[in-house]
Each structure stands twice: as C-alpha cells, then as structure tokens.
C-alpha cells in the first residue's frame, strides 16, 4: 500500500500522483493540494492548518 507523502492517506493502486525528485526519491500524493504543499510551499504535515491531525492536536491543548 502506498501512502501520500504529505498527509499520509492511503492511495489505492492507480490513484494519486507519483513524483520523482532529483535525488531519485519517490513521493506520492493523493491530491494536487498535497503536491503543492509538499513541493512548492515546503510545509511539513504537522504545520499545515487544514490537516486533520493538526486540528485534533490543537483541540487537545
Ligand atoms: Zn495527501
């Protein structure tokens, strides 16, 4: 099972996007939203406001 590099969602075979970096590391994305955040903005998962995990952790503070 492949997981989205950014948000950790499981990707069904044939869905999502595969991205190969210059260092040959392969990244997988479930959506263009995740792709943009990872590649262009360089954000980390826990710093991203729209992620479910971030919201959950904020609520528990
Ligand atoms: Zn994702």
CSV table of C-alpha atoms and ligand atoms in Angstrom, one decimal:
chain,number,residue,atom,x,y,z
A,1,UNK,CA,0.0,0.0,0.0
A,2,UNK,CA,1.3,3.4,-1.0
A,3,UNK,CA,0.7,6.4,1.2
A,4,UNK,CA,0.5,10.1,0.4
A,5,UNK,CA,3.9,11.6,1.3
A,6,UNK,CA,2.3,14.7,2.6
A,7,UNK,CA,-0.9,13.8,4.5
A,8,UNK,CA,-0.4,10.0,5.0
A,9,UNK,CA,-3.7,8.9,3.3
A,10,UNK,CA,-3.6,5.5,1.8
A,11,UNK,CA,-3.6,5.5,-2.0
A,12,UNK,CA,-5.4,2.9,-4.0
A,13,UNK,CA,-3.5,1.4,-6.8
A,14,UNK,CA,-3.8,3.7,-9.8
A,15,UNK,CA,-4.9,6.8,-7.9
A,16,UNK,CA,-3.0,9.8,-6.8
A,17,UNK,CA,0.2,11.1,-8.3
A,18,UNK,CA,3.8,9.9,-8.3
A,19,UNK,CA,6.6,12.4,-8.2
A,20,UNK,CA,10.3,11.6,-8.6
A,21,UNK,CA,12.7,14.0,-7.1
A,22,UNK,CA,16.2,14.9,-8.5
A,23,UNK,CA,17.7,12.6,-5.9
A,24,UNK,CA,15.5,9.8,-7.2
A,25,UNK,CA,13.4,9.7,-4.1
A,26,UNK,CA,9.8,8.9,-5.0
A,27,UNK,CA,7.0,10.9,-3.5
A,28,UNK,CA,3.3,10.0,-3.7
A,29,UNK,CA,0.4,12.5,-3.4
A,30,UNK,CA,-3.3,11.8,-3.1
A,31,UNK,CA,-4.2,15.3,-4.5
A,32,UNK,CA,-2.8,18.3,-6.1
A,33,UNK,CA,-3.3,20.1,-2.8
A,34,UNK,CA,-0.9,17.8,-1.1
A,35,UNK,CA,1.5,18.0,-4.0
A,36,UNK,CA,1.6,21.8,-3.9
A,37,UNK,CA,2.1,22.0,-0.2
A,38,UNK,CA,4.9,19.5,-0.2
A,39,UNK,CA,6.7,20.7,-3.3
A,40,UNK,CA,6.1,24.4,-3.6
A,41,UNK,CA,5.5,25.6,-0.1
A,42,UNK,CA,7.8,23.1,1.6
A,43,UNK,CA,5.4,22.7,4.5
A,44,UNK,CA,5.5,19.9,7.0
A,45,UNK,CA,2.5,17.8,7.7
A,46,UNK,CA,2.0,19.0,11.3
A,47,UNK,CA,2.4,22.6,10.4
A,48,UNK,CA,-0.5,22.5,7.9
A,49,UNK,CA,-3.7,24.0,9.2
A,50,UNK,CA,-6.1,22.0,7.1
A,51,UNK,CA,-4.8,18.7,8.1
A,52,UNK,CA,-7.0,16.6,10.4
A,53,UNK,CA,-4.2,15.7,12.7
A,54,UNK,CA,-3.2,19.4,13.3
A,55,UNK,CA,-6.8,20.3,14.2
A,56,UNK,CA,-7.0,17.4,16.6
A,57,UNK,CA,-3.8,18.4,18.4
A,58,UNK,CA,-4.9,22.0,18.6
A,59,UNK,CA,-8.1,21.0,20.3
A,60,UNK,CA,-6.3,18.9,22.9
A,61,UNK,CA,-4.1,21.7,24.1
B,1,LIG,ZN1,-2.5,13.7,0.6
